[in-house]
Amino acid sequence: MQFVFDVDGTISFNGATISDVIVTEIKKLERLGNTVTFASARPIRDLLPIIPDFTDNHLLIGGNGAIVQRPDNQIVSTRPIDSTSFRLIKELINTYKLNYIIDDSWNYSAKVDLSNKIYKQLDPGHLAKNVKISSLKAPIKIILLGIPNELFVPLLRKLERQPLLSIIVHSGENNLDITAIGINKLSTLRNFYSHEYIAFGNDSNDLELLDNAKLSMWVENKDICLQKQRINISPDYIVNNSVEDVANIIKQLGENESIK
């Protein structure tokens, strides 16, 4: 069976590591003949340091599907943001003095408040460079961070009118994740695997992946809006966001002969 794991808030609860208990159970899945994929909002650059036991010979989906590391360890982007949309986003950043992270296939351009929780997840392995926006020609993903309340809806509506963009709203954070239209974790997974899979997720960027899984595991999030989204996709299992509960459900699935 193919197992697909989101990372932050699903199998990692501190933004920096995955508990040894969960890593052990995922390794057991592989020893039982299952295939494991990680599908994250992080670009590959930021995903690699948090999964050191699984960096080689695995399909890694990053940037909400905008970039992958193939099982042969080659890193490729799926579809960059078009130049017209990118130009508009840069104008919005300049006009409203927005904080942002803009990723290309490896480097990035960023202006992030040190108090923002995403700061510690930005290039934790010091593998890339923070470059000028002007040097990025083919961005794969953009995050607009901490947008002021009075600007959030007007900016969202303006971006939603761009026909070549896909936008994910992060509830309660006033962040917008932006990729090219049609890019999400599921669409990228389907470029590599067409068979059934089991998915673990906890956020808006996991909805398509969970909704199309043979079995879906929603790792509970206290955010009310996300709880409503979880109800809409009706996951097969709702798991408490604790190391013990997540490790236990992975163990149970690995031992369940009926899913193979």
mmCIF file of C-alpha atoms in Angstrom:
data_model
loop_
_atom_site.group_PDB
_atom_site.id
_atom_site.type_symbol
_atom_site.label_atom_id
_atom_site.label_comp_id
_atom_site.label_asym_id
_atom_site.label_seq_id
_atom_site.Cartn_x
_atom_site.Cartn_y
_atom_site.Cartn_z
ATOM 1 C CA MET A 1 0.000 0.000 0.000
ATOM 2 C CA GLN A 2 1.059 3.578 -0.629
ATOM 3 C CA PHE A 3 1.113 5.747 2.529
ATOM 4 C CA VAL A 4 1.205 9.541 2.101
ATOM 5 C CA PHE A 5 2.054 11.737 5.085
ATOM 6 C CA ASP A 6 1.735 15.465 5.534
ATOM 7 C CA VAL A 7 4.425 16.628 7.964
ATOM 8 C CA ASP A 8 3.760 19.758 10.047
ATOM 9 C CA GLY A 9 0.922 19.245 12.508
ATOM 10 C CA THR A 10 0.403 15.687 11.257
ATOM 11 C CA ILE A 11 3.539 13.734 12.206
ATOM 12 C CA SER A 12 5.650 16.643 13.510
ATOM 13 C CA PHE A 13 4.340 18.763 16.356
ATOM 14 C CA ASN A 14 7.233 21.127 16.966
ATOM 15 C CA GLY A 15 8.085 22.278 13.447
ATOM 16 C CA ALA A 16 11.584 20.840 13.676
ATOM 17 C CA THR A 17 11.568 17.073 14.249
ATOM 18 C CA ILE A 18 9.465 13.946 14.016
ATOM 19 C CA SER A 19 9.348 11.819 17.164
ATOM 20 C CA ASP A 20 11.415 8.643 17.093
ATOM 21 C CA VAL A 21 8.257 6.724 17.996
ATOM 22 C CA ILE A 22 6.528 7.831 14.784
ATOM 23 C CA VAL A 23 9.668 7.352 12.681
ATOM 24 C CA THR A 24 9.933 3.785 13.986
ATOM 25 C CA GLU A 25 6.354 2.978 12.962
ATOM 26 C CA ILE A 26 6.826 4.487 9.496
ATOM 27 C CA LYS A 27 9.959 2.407 9.000
ATOM 28 C CA LYS A 28 7.958 -0.667 9.997
ATOM 29 C CA LEU A 29 5.472 0.137 7.236
ATOM 30 C CA GLU A 30 8.287 -0.002 4.721
ATOM 31 C CA ARG A 31 9.681 -3.250 6.106
ATOM 32 C CA LEU A 32 6.212 -4.746 5.613
ATOM 33 C CA GLY A 33 6.417 -3.893 1.911
ATOM 34 C CA ASN A 34 4.524 -0.575 1.879
ATOM 35 C CA THR A 35 5.686 2.558 0.071
ATOM 36 C CA VAL A 36 5.965 5.879 1.931
ATOM 37 C CA THR A 37 5.644 9.382 0.483
ATOM 38 C CA PHE A 38 5.812 12.716 2.306
ATOM 39 C CA ALA A 39 3.658 15.560 0.986
ATOM 40 C CA SER A 40 4.308 18.933 2.589
ATOM 41 C CA ALA A 41 3.739 22.640 2.172
ATOM 42 C CA ARG A 42 7.489 22.980 2.701
ATOM 43 C CA PRO A 43 9.702 23.153 -0.367
ATOM 44 C CA ILE A 44 12.047 20.193 -0.735
ATOM 45 C CA ARG A 45 14.878 22.308 0.709
ATOM 46 C CA ASP A 46 12.973 22.685 3.996
ATOM 47 C CA LEU A 47 11.476 19.193 3.981
ATOM 48 C CA LEU A 48 14.752 17.270 3.861
ATOM 49 C CA PRO A 49 16.054 18.327 7.332
ATOM 50 C CA ILE A 50 12.909 17.162 9.119
ATOM 51 C CA ILE A 51 12.875 13.672 7.540
ATOM 52 C CA PRO A 52 16.558 12.634 7.658
ATOM 53 C CA ASP A 53 15.646 8.926 7.693
ATOM 54 C CA PHE A 54 13.687 9.164 4.435
ATOM 55 C CA THR A 55 15.608 11.554 2.183
ATOM 56 C CA ASP A 56 16.847 8.963 -0.323
ATOM 57 C CA ASN A 57 14.834 6.916 -2.822
ATOM 58 C CA HIS A 58 11.470 8.288 -1.748
ATOM 59 C CA LEU A 59 8.956 10.425 -3.582
ATOM 60 C CA LEU A 60 8.887 13.737 -1.687
ATOM 61 C CA ILE A 61 6.192 16.248 -2.587
ATOM 62 C CA GLY A 62 6.933 19.829 -1.552
ATOM 63 C CA GLY A 63 5.429 23.277 -1.940
ATOM 64 C CA ASN A 64 1.879 21.861 -1.817
ATOM 65 C CA GLY A 65 2.699 19.929 -4.978
ATOM 66 C CA ALA A 66 4.751 22.588 -6.762
ATOM 67 C CA ILE A 67 8.015 20.653 -6.502
ATOM 68 C CA VAL A 68 9.091 17.050 -6.020
ATOM 69 C CA GLN A 69 12.109 14.964 -5.254
ATOM 70 C CA ARG A 70 11.626 11.867 -7.348
ATOM 71 C CA PRO A 71 12.569 8.384 -6.079
ATOM 72 C CA ASP A 72 15.798 8.716 -8.076
ATOM 73 C CA ASN A 73 16.573 11.787 -5.878
ATOM 74 C CA GLN A 74 16.217 14.279 -8.761
ATOM 75 C CA ILE A 75 14.457 17.524 -7.740
ATOM 76 C CA VAL A 76 12.075 18.994 -10.317
ATOM 77 C CA SER A 77 9.417 21.699 -10.208
ATOM 78 C CA THR A 78 5.990 20.806 -11.558
ATOM 79 C CA ARG A 79 4.654 24.175 -12.727
ATOM 80 C CA PRO A 80 5.949 27.663 -11.873
ATOM 81 C CA ILE A 81 3.749 30.692 -11.233
ATOM 82 C CA ASP A 82 3.232 32.635 -14.466
ATOM 83 C CA SER A 83 5.076 35.914 -14.990
ATOM 84 C CA THR A 84 1.942 38.109 -15.103
ATOM 85 C CA SER A 85 0.659 36.820 -11.776
ATOM 86 C CA PHE A 86 4.123 37.080 -10.232
ATOM 87 C CA ARG A 87 4.397 40.691 -11.319
ATOM 88 C CA LEU A 88 1.045 41.493 -9.653
ATOM 89 C CA ILE A 89 2.095 39.775 -6.424
ATOM 90 C CA LYS A 90 5.344 41.728 -6.310
ATOM 91 C CA GLU A 91 3.353 44.942 -6.758
ATOM 92 C CA LEU A 92 1.082 43.983 -3.847
ATOM 93 C CA ILE A 93 4.100 43.194 -1.667
ATOM 94 C CA ASN A 94 5.660 46.570 -2.430
ATOM 95 C CA THR A 95 2.448 48.583 -2.113
ATOM 96 C CA TYR A 96 1.317 47.107 1.204
ATOM 97 C CA LYS A 97 4.756 46.277 2.676
ATOM 98 C CA LEU A 98 3.797 42.639 3.089
ATOM 99 C CA ASN A 99 5.901 39.904 4.635
ATOM 100 C CA TYR A 100 6.514 37.001 2.288
ATOM 101 C CA ILE A 101 8.417 33.874 1.345
ATOM 102 C CA ILE A 102 8.931 33.218 -2.355
ATOM 103 C CA ASP A 103 10.463 29.877 -3.313
ATOM 104 C CA ASP A 104 12.039 28.807 -6.544
ATOM 105 C CA SER A 105 13.291 25.269 -7.089
ATOM 106 C CA TRP A 106 15.955 25.718 -4.377
ATOM 107 C CA ASN A 107 16.677 29.319 -3.279
ATOM 108 C CA TYR A 108 14.151 31.780 -1.914
ATOM 109 C CA SER A 109 13.451 35.418 -1.212
ATOM 110 C CA ALA A 110 11.968 36.200 2.181
ATOM 111 C CA LYS A 111 10.912 38.919 4.552
ATOM 112 C CA VAL A 112 9.639 37.213 7.700
ATOM 113 C CA ASP A 113 8.985 38.536 11.191
ATOM 114 C CA LEU A 114 11.195 36.656 13.642
ATOM 115 C CA SER A 115 8.171 36.000 15.850
ATOM 116 C CA ASN A 116 6.311 34.172 13.073
ATOM 117 C CA LYS A 117 6.301 30.416 13.698
ATOM 118 C CA ILE A 118 7.209 29.769 10.068
ATOM 119 C CA TYR A 119 10.561 31.517 10.585
ATOM 120 C CA LYS A 120 12.155 28.503 12.297
ATOM 121 C CA GLN A 121 10.975 26.286 9.430
ATOM 122 C CA LEU A 122 12.626 28.435 6.765
ATOM 123 C CA ASP A 123 15.755 26.707 5.434
ATOM 124 C CA PRO A 124 16.541 25.033 8.790
ATOM 125 C CA GLY A 125 19.402 23.110 7.221
ATOM 126 C CA HIS A 126 20.993 26.248 5.750
ATOM 127 C CA LEU A 127 20.979 24.614 2.328
ATOM 128 C CA ALA A 128 19.979 27.610 0.201
ATOM 129 C CA LYS A 129 20.292 31.372 -0.171
ATOM 130 C CA ASN A 130 17.926 34.224 0.615
ATOM 131 C CA VAL A 131 18.161 36.205 -2.630
ATOM 132 C CA LYS A 132 16.592 39.345 -4.055
ATOM 133 C CA ILE A 133 13.095 39.017 -5.481
ATOM 134 C CA SER A 134 14.382 40.329 -8.796
ATOM 135 C CA SER A 135 16.643 37.294 -9.178
ATOM 136 C CA LEU A 136 13.723 34.818 -9.030
ATOM 137 C CA LYS A 137 12.469 34.041 -12.519
ATOM 138 C CA ALA A 138 10.340 30.923 -12.017
ATOM 139 C CA PRO A 139 8.790 30.952 -8.522
ATOM 140 C CA ILE A 140 6.998 27.767 -7.560
ATOM 141 C CA LYS A 141 5.244 28.921 -4.392
ATOM 142 C CA ILE A 142 4.587 32.200 -2.588
ATOM 143 C CA ILE A 143 3.371 32.728 0.962
ATOM 144 C CA LEU A 144 2.028 36.139 1.949
ATOM 145 C CA LEU A 145 2.385 36.237 5.719
ATOM 146 C CA GLY A 146 0.459 37.958 8.481
ATOM 147 C CA ILE A 147 -1.663 40.085 6.185
ATOM 148 C CA PRO A 148 -3.390 42.860 8.198
ATOM 149 C CA ASN A 149 -7.062 42.109 8.829
ATOM 150 C CA GLU A 150 -8.312 45.096 6.859
ATOM 151 C CA LEU A 151 -6.292 44.037 3.807
ATOM 152 C CA PHE A 152 -6.883 40.315 3.901
ATOM 153 C CA VAL A 153 -10.189 40.030 2.056
ATOM 154 C CA PRO A 154 -9.419 42.708 -0.595
ATOM 155 C CA LEU A 155 -6.060 41.069 -1.371
ATOM 156 C CA LEU A 156 -7.608 37.616 -1.482
ATOM 157 C CA ARG A 157 -10.320 38.772 -3.887
ATOM 158 C CA LYS A 158 -7.758 40.427 -6.136
ATOM 159 C CA LEU A 159 -5.643 37.281 -6.270
ATOM 160 C CA GLU A 160 -8.682 35.058 -6.822
ATOM 161 C CA ARG A 161 -9.396 36.980 -10.011
ATOM 162 C CA GLN A 162 -6.090 35.784 -11.465
ATOM 163 C CA PRO A 163 -7.020 32.769 -13.626
ATOM 164 C CA LEU A 164 -3.642 31.035 -13.385
ATOM 165 C CA LEU A 165 -3.293 30.941 -9.602
ATOM 166 C CA SER A 166 -4.296 28.448 -6.932
ATOM 167 C CA ILE A 167 -4.723 29.953 -3.442
ATOM 168 C CA ILE A 168 -4.982 28.277 -0.054
ATOM 169 C CA VAL A 169 -6.213 30.295 2.918
ATOM 170 C CA HIS A 170 -4.698 29.301 6.256
ATOM 171 C CA SER A 171 -7.399 29.781 8.829
ATOM 172 C CA GLY A 172 -6.532 31.994 11.788
ATOM 173 C CA GLU A 173 -3.107 32.938 10.436
ATOM 174 C CA ASN A 174 -3.915 35.574 7.785
ATOM 175 C CA ASN A 175 -1.535 33.764 5.443
ATOM 176 C CA LEU A 176 -2.077 32.951 1.781
ATOM 177 C CA ASP A 177 -0.286 30.089 0.033
ATOM 178 C CA ILE A 178 -0.063 30.668 -3.719
ATOM 179 C CA THR A 179 0.917 28.222 -6.458
ATOM 180 C CA ALA A 180 0.105 27.815 -10.133
ATOM 181 C CA ILE A 181 -3.441 26.756 -10.992
ATOM 182 C CA GLY A 182 -4.123 23.038 -10.708
ATOM 183 C CA ILE A 183 -1.212 22.406 -8.371
ATOM 184 C CA ASN A 184 -1.925 20.537 -5.173
ATOM 185 C CA LYS A 185 -0.577 17.509 -3.338
ATOM 186 C CA LEU A 186 -3.030 15.119 -4.998
ATOM 187 C CA SER A 187 -2.408 16.278 -8.569
ATOM 188 C CA THR A 188 1.335 15.853 -8.110
ATOM 189 C CA LEU A 189 0.977 12.460 -6.437
ATOM 190 C CA ARG A 190 -1.086 11.296 -9.420
ATOM 191 C CA ASN A 191 1.801 12.144 -11.750
ATOM 192 C CA PHE A 192 3.703 9.292 -10.085
ATOM 193 C CA TYR A 193 1.125 6.905 -8.630
ATOM 194 C CA SER A 194 -2.305 5.997 -9.962
ATOM 195 C CA HIS A 195 -3.164 3.274 -7.452
ATOM 196 C CA GLU A 196 -4.881 3.438 -4.063
ATOM 197 C CA TYR A 197 -3.231 5.111 -1.104
ATOM 198 C CA ILE A 198 -3.724 5.953 2.566
ATOM 199 C CA ALA A 199 -3.292 9.603 3.548
ATOM 200 C CA PHE A 200 -2.575 11.494 6.758
ATOM 201 C CA GLY A 201 -3.199 15.261 6.960
ATOM 202 C CA ASN A 202 -4.413 18.086 9.161
ATOM 203 C CA ASP A 203 -4.837 21.252 7.114
ATOM 204 C CA SER A 204 -6.510 22.961 4.165
ATOM 205 C CA ASN A 205 -3.734 21.922 1.807
ATOM 206 C CA ASP A 206 -4.463 18.239 2.531
ATOM 207 C CA LEU A 207 -8.162 18.223 1.621
ATOM 208 C CA GLU A 208 -7.894 16.886 -1.961
ATOM 209 C CA LEU A 209 -5.377 14.278 -0.867
ATOM 210 C CA LEU A 210 -7.591 13.045 1.962
ATOM 211 C CA ASP A 211 -10.816 13.160 -0.024
ATOM 212 C CA ASN A 212 -9.437 10.808 -2.693
ATOM 213 C CA ALA A 213 -7.675 8.332 -0.395
ATOM 214 C CA LYS A 214 -8.659 4.717 0.175
ATOM 215 C CA LEU A 215 -8.396 5.561 3.871
ATOM 216 C CA SER A 216 -7.981 9.083 5.247
ATOM 217 C CA MET A 217 -6.599 10.067 8.647
ATOM 218 C CA TRP A 218 -7.346 13.578 9.901
ATOM 219 C CA VAL A 219 -5.004 14.565 12.710
ATOM 220 C CA GLU A 220 -7.214 16.836 14.760
ATOM 221 C CA ASN A 221 -6.661 20.575 14.735
ATOM 222 C CA LYS A 222 -8.289 22.831 17.331
ATOM 223 C CA ASP A 223 -9.059 25.504 14.751
ATOM 224 C CA ILE A 224 -12.853 25.730 14.322
ATOM 225 C CA CYS A 225 -12.701 26.462 10.572
ATOM 226 C CA LEU A 226 -10.483 23.446 9.992
ATOM 227 C CA GLN A 227 -12.855 21.281 12.017
ATOM 228 C CA LYS A 228 -15.629 22.314 9.637
ATOM 229 C CA GLN A 229 -13.470 21.445 6.625
ATOM 230 C CA ARG A 230 -12.716 18.084 8.190
ATOM 231 C CA ILE A 231 -16.445 17.402 8.456
ATOM 232 C CA ASN A 232 -16.891 18.219 4.761
ATOM 233 C CA ILE A 233 -14.424 15.534 3.657
ATOM 234 C CA SER A 234 -15.585 12.965 6.250
ATOM 235 C CA PRO A 235 -12.231 11.307 7.004
ATOM 236 C CA ASP A 236 -12.236 7.627 7.903
ATOM 237 C CA TYR A 237 -10.365 8.254 11.163
ATOM 238 C CA ILE A 238 -9.959 11.332 13.355
ATOM 239 C CA VAL A 239 -6.734 11.117 15.337
ATOM 240 C CA ASN A 240 -5.684 13.222 18.320
ATOM 241 C CA ASN A 241 -2.662 15.382 17.551
ATOM 242 C CA SER A 242 -0.311 13.545 19.869
ATOM 243 C CA VAL A 243 2.769 11.463 19.168
ATOM 244 C CA GLU A 244 1.297 8.398 20.857
ATOM 245 C CA ASP A 245 -2.026 8.465 19.004
ATOM 246 C CA VAL A 246 -0.485 9.065 15.585
ATOM 247 C CA ALA A 247 2.129 6.340 16.109
ATOM 248 C CA ASN A 248 -0.597 3.949 17.261
ATOM 249 C CA ILE A 249 -2.803 4.439 14.196
ATOM 250 C CA ILE A 250 0.204 3.958 11.899
ATOM 251 C CA LYS A 251 1.002 0.722 13.742
ATOM 252 C CA GLN A 252 -2.599 -0.499 13.465
ATOM 253 C CA LEU A 253 -2.709 0.202 9.737
ATOM 254 C CA GLY A 254 0.583 -1.588 9.163
ATOM 255 C CA GLU A 255 -0.780 -4.668 10.910
ATOM 256 C CA ASN A 256 -4.166 -4.580 9.122
ATOM 257 C CA GLU A 257 -4.105 -7.243 6.415
ATOM 258 C CA SER A 258 -7.379 -6.034 4.872
ATOM 259 C CA ILE A 259 -5.862 -2.844 3.467
ATOM 260 C CA LYS A 260 -3.160 -4.575 1.418
#
